[in-house]
Amino acid sequence: MGGTSQDLAVSETDGTVSIELNFKAFADNVPTTQHAKRTSRLDDPSIQDFADQALELATLRAELKRLSRDYEILQQQAAAREARLDDLRRELTAARMQLREERHAQSQTFAATIVEEASRMRPLLIPVDRPDSPVALSRDIVTIGRTSKSDICIRSSAVSRDHARLLVAAGSVTLVNMSSTNGCFVNDERVTKQRLQDGDVVRIGDRSFRFACNHPGS
């Protein structure tokens, strides 16, 4: 026995499968001698077998449709995540560049601060008569004398041509007399070699200087 499209109606709505059998149309296609008894054959399944197969097919179709919708949703979510990842990568790259620039700027600022601080903390000889004109001791050996070749030139007949040396080291400055005629004085005491302390008054000839090793204006 074979069923026709008039015998069976299958519909799918929102994943729900509905099957309607038209028994009258089915009966019209079956000879009256076969109404009371049916013989099952492989090529003529019973009504129940046919309905089961139709239901299974409709169910599979509904499941396939649901899986297709799920797959489309997953594709959309994956595309959205990939777009978000691209945005995050761009933000991360920009943040790294900004961090490098800020670190570079900070290192430059720090280096400039160190140089400025080192310059500010350099030991000085501050003329007592002209405190606004300090002399920075920026060399390891600073010469003091009457000639222009000296690092600190004092134009005075009381000052020898090669009068004294200042030996500048880390954390210390030492005044050394170079066998000058009138000698060197620290705090009014004649010295041959003397390590200077902050605030000491150094007299060379007729000029006096205050030694400062902490603050230029102190």
mmCIF file of C-alpha atoms in Angstrom:
data_model
loop_
_atom_site.group_PDB
_atom_site.id
_atom_site.type_symbol
_atom_site.label_atom_id
_atom_site.label_comp_id
_atom_site.label_asym_id
_atom_site.label_seq_id
_atom_site.Cartn_x
_atom_site.Cartn_y
_atom_site.Cartn_z
ATOM 1 C CA MET A 1 0.000 0.000 0.000
ATOM 2 C CA GLY A 2 1.416 3.453 -0.897
ATOM 3 C CA GLY A 3 0.414 6.805 0.518
ATOM 4 C CA THR A 4 -0.114 9.956 -1.555
ATOM 5 C CA SER A 5 0.312 13.624 -0.737
ATOM 6 C CA GLN A 6 -3.463 13.710 -0.152
ATOM 7 C CA ASP A 7 -3.190 10.984 2.508
ATOM 8 C CA LEU A 8 -0.592 12.818 4.720
ATOM 9 C CA ALA A 9 0.087 16.446 5.655
ATOM 10 C CA VAL A 10 3.227 17.423 7.589
ATOM 11 C CA SER A 11 3.911 20.932 8.846
ATOM 12 C CA GLU A 12 6.663 22.566 10.937
ATOM 13 C CA THR A 13 6.089 25.679 13.065
ATOM 14 C CA ASP A 14 8.717 27.004 15.483
ATOM 15 C CA GLY A 15 10.294 23.554 15.831
ATOM 16 C CA THR A 16 6.915 21.871 16.385
ATOM 17 C CA VAL A 17 6.008 19.058 13.984
ATOM 18 C CA SER A 18 2.353 18.399 13.102
ATOM 19 C CA ILE A 19 1.121 15.403 11.058
ATOM 20 C CA GLU A 20 -2.416 15.042 9.730
ATOM 21 C CA LEU A 21 -3.598 11.836 8.035
ATOM 22 C CA ASN A 22 -6.485 11.948 5.602
ATOM 23 C CA PHE A 23 -8.019 8.559 6.333
ATOM 24 C CA LYS A 24 -10.902 9.084 3.879
ATOM 25 C CA ALA A 25 -8.533 9.796 0.988
ATOM 26 C CA PHE A 26 -6.412 6.845 2.088
ATOM 27 C CA ALA A 27 -9.459 4.588 2.202
ATOM 28 C CA ASP A 28 -10.587 5.724 -1.254
ATOM 29 C CA ASN A 29 -7.302 4.454 -2.664
ATOM 30 C CA VAL A 30 -7.641 1.032 -1.034
ATOM 31 C CA PRO A 31 -9.876 -1.614 -2.560
ATOM 32 C CA THR A 32 -12.879 -2.523 -0.421
ATOM 33 C CA THR A 33 -11.663 -6.109 -0.165
ATOM 34 C CA GLN A 34 -8.554 -4.797 1.635
ATOM 35 C CA HIS A 35 -10.307 -2.541 4.147
ATOM 36 C CA ALA A 36 -10.684 -5.132 6.849
ATOM 37 C CA LYS A 37 -7.237 -6.681 6.656
ATOM 38 C CA ARG A 38 -3.894 -5.364 5.508
ATOM 39 C CA THR A 39 -0.834 -7.380 4.646
ATOM 40 C CA SER A 40 2.466 -5.729 5.564
ATOM 41 C CA ARG A 41 5.068 -5.796 2.846
ATOM 42 C CA LEU A 42 8.433 -4.039 2.497
ATOM 43 C CA ASP A 43 7.079 -1.911 -0.324
ATOM 44 C CA ASP A 44 3.711 -1.328 1.383
ATOM 45 C CA PRO A 45 4.212 -0.271 5.009
ATOM 46 C CA SER A 46 1.380 0.120 7.414
ATOM 47 C CA ILE A 47 -0.153 3.480 8.174
ATOM 48 C CA GLN A 48 1.665 3.606 11.518
ATOM 49 C CA ASP A 49 5.046 2.907 9.938
ATOM 50 C CA PHE A 50 4.450 5.582 7.351
ATOM 51 C CA ALA A 51 3.423 8.093 10.025
ATOM 52 C CA ASP A 52 6.470 7.249 12.152
ATOM 53 C CA GLN A 53 8.799 7.752 9.216
ATOM 54 C CA ALA A 54 7.135 11.045 8.299
ATOM 55 C CA LEU A 55 7.367 12.208 11.902
ATOM 56 C CA GLU A 56 11.048 11.262 12.087
ATOM 57 C CA LEU A 57 11.782 13.086 8.825
ATOM 58 C CA ALA A 58 9.935 16.196 9.967
ATOM 59 C CA THR A 59 11.759 16.053 13.313
ATOM 60 C CA LEU A 60 15.114 15.788 11.576
ATOM 61 C CA ARG A 61 14.230 18.709 9.351
ATOM 62 C CA ALA A 62 13.250 20.807 12.370
ATOM 63 C CA GLU A 63 16.465 19.837 14.168
ATOM 64 C CA LEU A 64 18.506 20.715 11.090
ATOM 65 C CA LYS A 65 16.785 24.062 10.891
ATOM 66 C CA ARG A 66 17.503 24.696 14.573
ATOM 67 C CA LEU A 67 21.138 23.708 14.145
ATOM 68 C CA SER A 68 21.431 26.040 11.156
ATOM 69 C CA ARG A 69 20.070 28.914 13.234
ATOM 70 C CA ASP A 70 22.467 28.063 16.072
ATOM 71 C CA TYR A 71 25.359 27.947 13.602
ATOM 72 C CA GLU A 72 24.462 31.364 12.204
ATOM 73 C CA ILE A 73 24.276 32.776 15.744
ATOM 74 C CA LEU A 74 27.680 31.279 16.564
ATOM 75 C CA GLN A 75 29.141 32.784 13.399
ATOM 76 C CA GLN A 76 27.754 36.208 14.324
ATOM 77 C CA GLN A 77 29.121 35.903 17.878
ATOM 78 C CA ALA A 78 32.525 34.789 16.550
ATOM 79 C CA ALA A 79 32.617 37.747 14.141
ATOM 80 C CA ALA A 80 31.685 40.121 16.969
ATOM 81 C CA ARG A 81 34.395 38.658 19.212
ATOM 82 C CA GLU A 82 36.984 38.938 16.440
ATOM 83 C CA ALA A 83 36.038 42.579 15.876
ATOM 84 C CA ARG A 84 36.332 43.220 19.608
ATOM 85 C CA LEU A 85 39.733 41.501 19.664
ATOM 86 C CA ASP A 86 40.880 43.743 16.807
ATOM 87 C CA ASP A 87 39.780 46.793 18.798
ATOM 88 C CA LEU A 88 41.610 45.514 21.881
ATOM 89 C CA ARG A 89 44.761 44.846 19.856
ATOM 90 C CA ARG A 90 44.695 48.400 18.503
ATOM 91 C CA GLU A 91 44.114 49.803 21.997
ATOM 92 C CA LEU A 92 46.967 47.683 23.369
ATOM 93 C CA THR A 93 49.335 48.843 20.624
ATOM 94 C CA ALA A 94 48.394 52.476 21.255
ATOM 95 C CA ALA A 95 48.830 52.014 25.020
ATOM 96 C CA ARG A 96 52.274 50.458 24.525
ATOM 97 C CA MET A 97 53.362 53.311 22.275
ATOM 98 C CA GLN A 98 52.083 55.865 24.778
ATOM 99 C CA LEU A 99 53.883 54.049 27.610
ATOM 100 C CA ARG A 100 57.147 54.035 25.654
ATOM 101 C CA GLU A 101 56.790 57.749 24.921
ATOM 102 C CA GLU A 102 56.023 58.519 28.573
ATOM 103 C CA ARG A 103 58.987 56.437 29.751
ATOM 104 C CA HIS A 104 61.241 58.178 27.242
ATOM 105 C CA ALA A 105 59.995 61.579 28.371
ATOM 106 C CA GLN A 106 60.423 60.602 32.024
ATOM 107 C CA SER A 107 63.963 59.337 31.420
ATOM 108 C CA GLN A 108 64.842 62.593 29.659
ATOM 109 C CA THR A 109 63.315 64.607 32.492
ATOM 110 C CA PHE A 110 65.136 62.498 35.058
ATOM 111 C CA ALA A 111 68.455 62.886 33.224
ATOM 112 C CA ALA A 112 67.952 66.642 32.983
ATOM 113 C CA THR A 113 67.090 66.764 36.685
ATOM 114 C CA ILE A 114 70.228 64.802 37.561
ATOM 115 C CA VAL A 115 72.387 67.110 35.458
ATOM 116 C CA GLU A 116 70.740 70.185 36.965
ATOM 117 C CA GLU A 117 71.089 68.795 40.477
ATOM 118 C CA ALA A 118 74.710 67.860 39.887
ATOM 119 C CA SER A 119 75.362 71.351 38.579
ATOM 120 C CA ARG A 120 73.540 72.877 41.509
ATOM 121 C CA MET A 121 75.467 70.764 43.978
ATOM 122 C CA ARG A 122 78.882 71.513 42.507
ATOM 123 C CA PRO A 123 81.251 73.054 45.033
ATOM 124 C CA LEU A 124 81.695 76.765 44.678
ATOM 125 C CA LEU A 125 84.010 79.549 45.660
ATOM 126 C CA ILE A 126 81.863 82.600 46.333
ATOM 127 C CA PRO A 127 83.713 85.947 46.361
ATOM 128 C CA VAL A 128 83.007 87.665 49.661
ATOM 129 C CA ASP A 129 82.925 91.057 47.959
ATOM 130 C CA ARG A 130 80.806 89.775 45.049
ATOM 131 C CA PRO A 131 78.508 86.966 46.269
ATOM 132 C CA ASP A 132 76.448 87.212 43.064
ATOM 133 C CA SER A 133 79.394 85.865 41.010
ATOM 134 C CA PRO A 134 80.165 82.378 42.355
ATOM 135 C CA VAL A 135 82.891 80.306 40.721
ATOM 136 C CA ALA A 136 81.897 76.666 40.044
ATOM 137 C CA LEU A 137 84.653 74.130 40.680
ATOM 138 C CA SER A 138 83.817 71.939 37.700
ATOM 139 C CA ARG A 139 87.277 70.503 37.001
ATOM 140 C CA ASP A 140 89.315 67.913 38.869
ATOM 141 C CA ILE A 141 92.170 70.400 39.273
ATOM 142 C CA VAL A 142 91.404 74.115 39.461
ATOM 143 C CA THR A 143 94.403 76.480 39.229
ATOM 144 C CA ILE A 144 94.543 79.834 41.017
ATOM 145 C CA GLY A 145 97.030 82.522 39.990
ATOM 146 C CA ARG A 146 97.698 85.978 38.635
ATOM 147 C CA THR A 147 97.895 85.043 34.913
ATOM 148 C CA SER A 148 95.046 84.559 32.495
ATOM 149 C CA LYS A 149 96.080 80.916 32.090
ATOM 150 C CA SER A 150 94.790 80.200 35.592
ATOM 151 C CA ASP A 151 91.269 78.839 36.014
ATOM 152 C CA ILE A 152 90.681 81.447 38.707
ATOM 153 C CA CYS A 153 92.575 84.587 37.731
ATOM 154 C CA ILE A 154 93.164 87.154 40.462
ATOM 155 C CA ARG A 155 94.768 90.336 39.111
ATOM 156 C CA SER A 156 96.711 91.368 42.197
ATOM 157 C CA SER A 157 100.359 91.870 43.022
ATOM 158 C CA ALA A 158 99.699 89.908 46.241
ATOM 159 C CA VAL A 159 98.937 86.801 44.178
ATOM 160 C CA SER A 160 101.693 84.678 42.637
ATOM 161 C CA ARG A 161 101.626 83.607 39.014
ATOM 162 C CA ASP A 162 100.945 80.010 40.096
ATOM 163 C CA HIS A 163 99.543 80.548 43.549
ATOM 164 C CA ALA A 164 97.429 77.498 44.510
ATOM 165 C CA ARG A 165 95.512 74.431 43.396
ATOM 166 C CA LEU A 166 92.081 73.138 44.281
ATOM 167 C CA LEU A 167 91.875 69.346 44.037
ATOM 168 C CA VAL A 168 88.236 68.458 43.391
ATOM 169 C CA ALA A 169 87.129 64.892 44.087
ATOM 170 C CA ALA A 170 83.821 63.227 44.863
ATOM 171 C CA GLY A 171 82.686 64.734 48.147
ATOM 172 C CA SER A 172 85.835 66.699 48.851
ATOM 173 C CA VAL A 173 87.834 69.757 47.788
ATOM 174 C CA THR A 174 91.406 70.265 48.965
ATOM 175 C CA LEU A 175 93.318 73.561 48.800
ATOM 176 C CA VAL A 176 97.042 73.173 48.070
ATOM 177 C CA ASN A 177 99.545 76.024 48.270
ATOM 178 C CA MET A 178 102.017 76.090 45.349
ATOM 179 C CA SER A 179 104.935 77.761 47.243
ATOM 180 C CA SER A 180 103.354 81.168 46.793
ATOM 181 C CA THR A 181 105.025 84.218 48.323
ATOM 182 C CA ASN A 182 102.066 85.342 50.418
ATOM 183 C CA GLY A 183 100.611 81.870 51.075
ATOM 184 C CA CYS A 184 97.034 80.583 51.419
ATOM 185 C CA PHE A 185 94.685 81.063 54.370
ATOM 186 C CA VAL A 186 91.629 79.156 55.520
ATOM 187 C CA ASN A 187 89.580 80.912 58.195
ATOM 188 C CA ASP A 188 92.560 83.266 58.729
ATOM 189 C CA GLU A 189 94.960 80.369 59.340
ATOM 190 C CA ARG A 190 97.869 79.861 56.959
ATOM 191 C CA VAL A 191 97.801 76.413 55.386
ATOM 192 C CA THR A 192 99.921 74.394 53.020
ATOM 193 C CA LYS A 193 97.297 71.776 52.309
ATOM 194 C CA GLN A 194 93.780 71.854 53.702
ATOM 195 C CA ARG A 195 90.569 69.987 52.983
ATOM 196 C CA LEU A 196 87.814 72.547 52.825
ATOM 197 C CA GLN A 197 84.547 72.383 54.730
ATOM 198 C CA ASP A 198 81.291 74.038 53.788
ATOM 199 C CA GLY A 199 81.406 77.669 54.896
ATOM 200 C CA ASP A 200 85.188 77.939 55.105
ATOM 201 C CA VAL A 201 86.633 81.325 54.126
ATOM 202 C CA VAL A 202 89.616 81.009 51.789
ATOM 203 C CA ARG A 203 91.961 83.996 51.393
ATOM 204 C CA ILE A 204 94.307 84.213 48.396
ATOM 205 C CA GLY A 205 96.382 87.378 48.438
ATOM 206 C CA ASP A 206 93.950 90.214 49.098
ATOM 207 C CA ARG A 207 90.870 88.335 47.884
ATOM 208 C CA SER A 208 88.590 86.248 50.088
ATOM 209 C CA PHE A 209 86.162 83.513 49.021
ATOM 210 C CA ARG A 210 83.573 81.500 50.921
ATOM 211 C CA PHE A 211 83.582 77.802 50.099
ATOM 212 C CA ALA A 212 80.153 76.224 49.524
ATOM 213 C CA CYS A 213 79.692 72.515 48.840
ATOM 214 C CA ASN A 214 75.959 72.062 49.515
ATOM 215 C CA HIS A 215 73.970 75.000 48.162
ATOM 216 C CA PRO A 216 75.145 77.771 45.873
ATOM 217 C CA GLY A 217 73.210 80.368 47.778
ATOM 218 C CA SER A 218 74.173 79.191 51.263
#
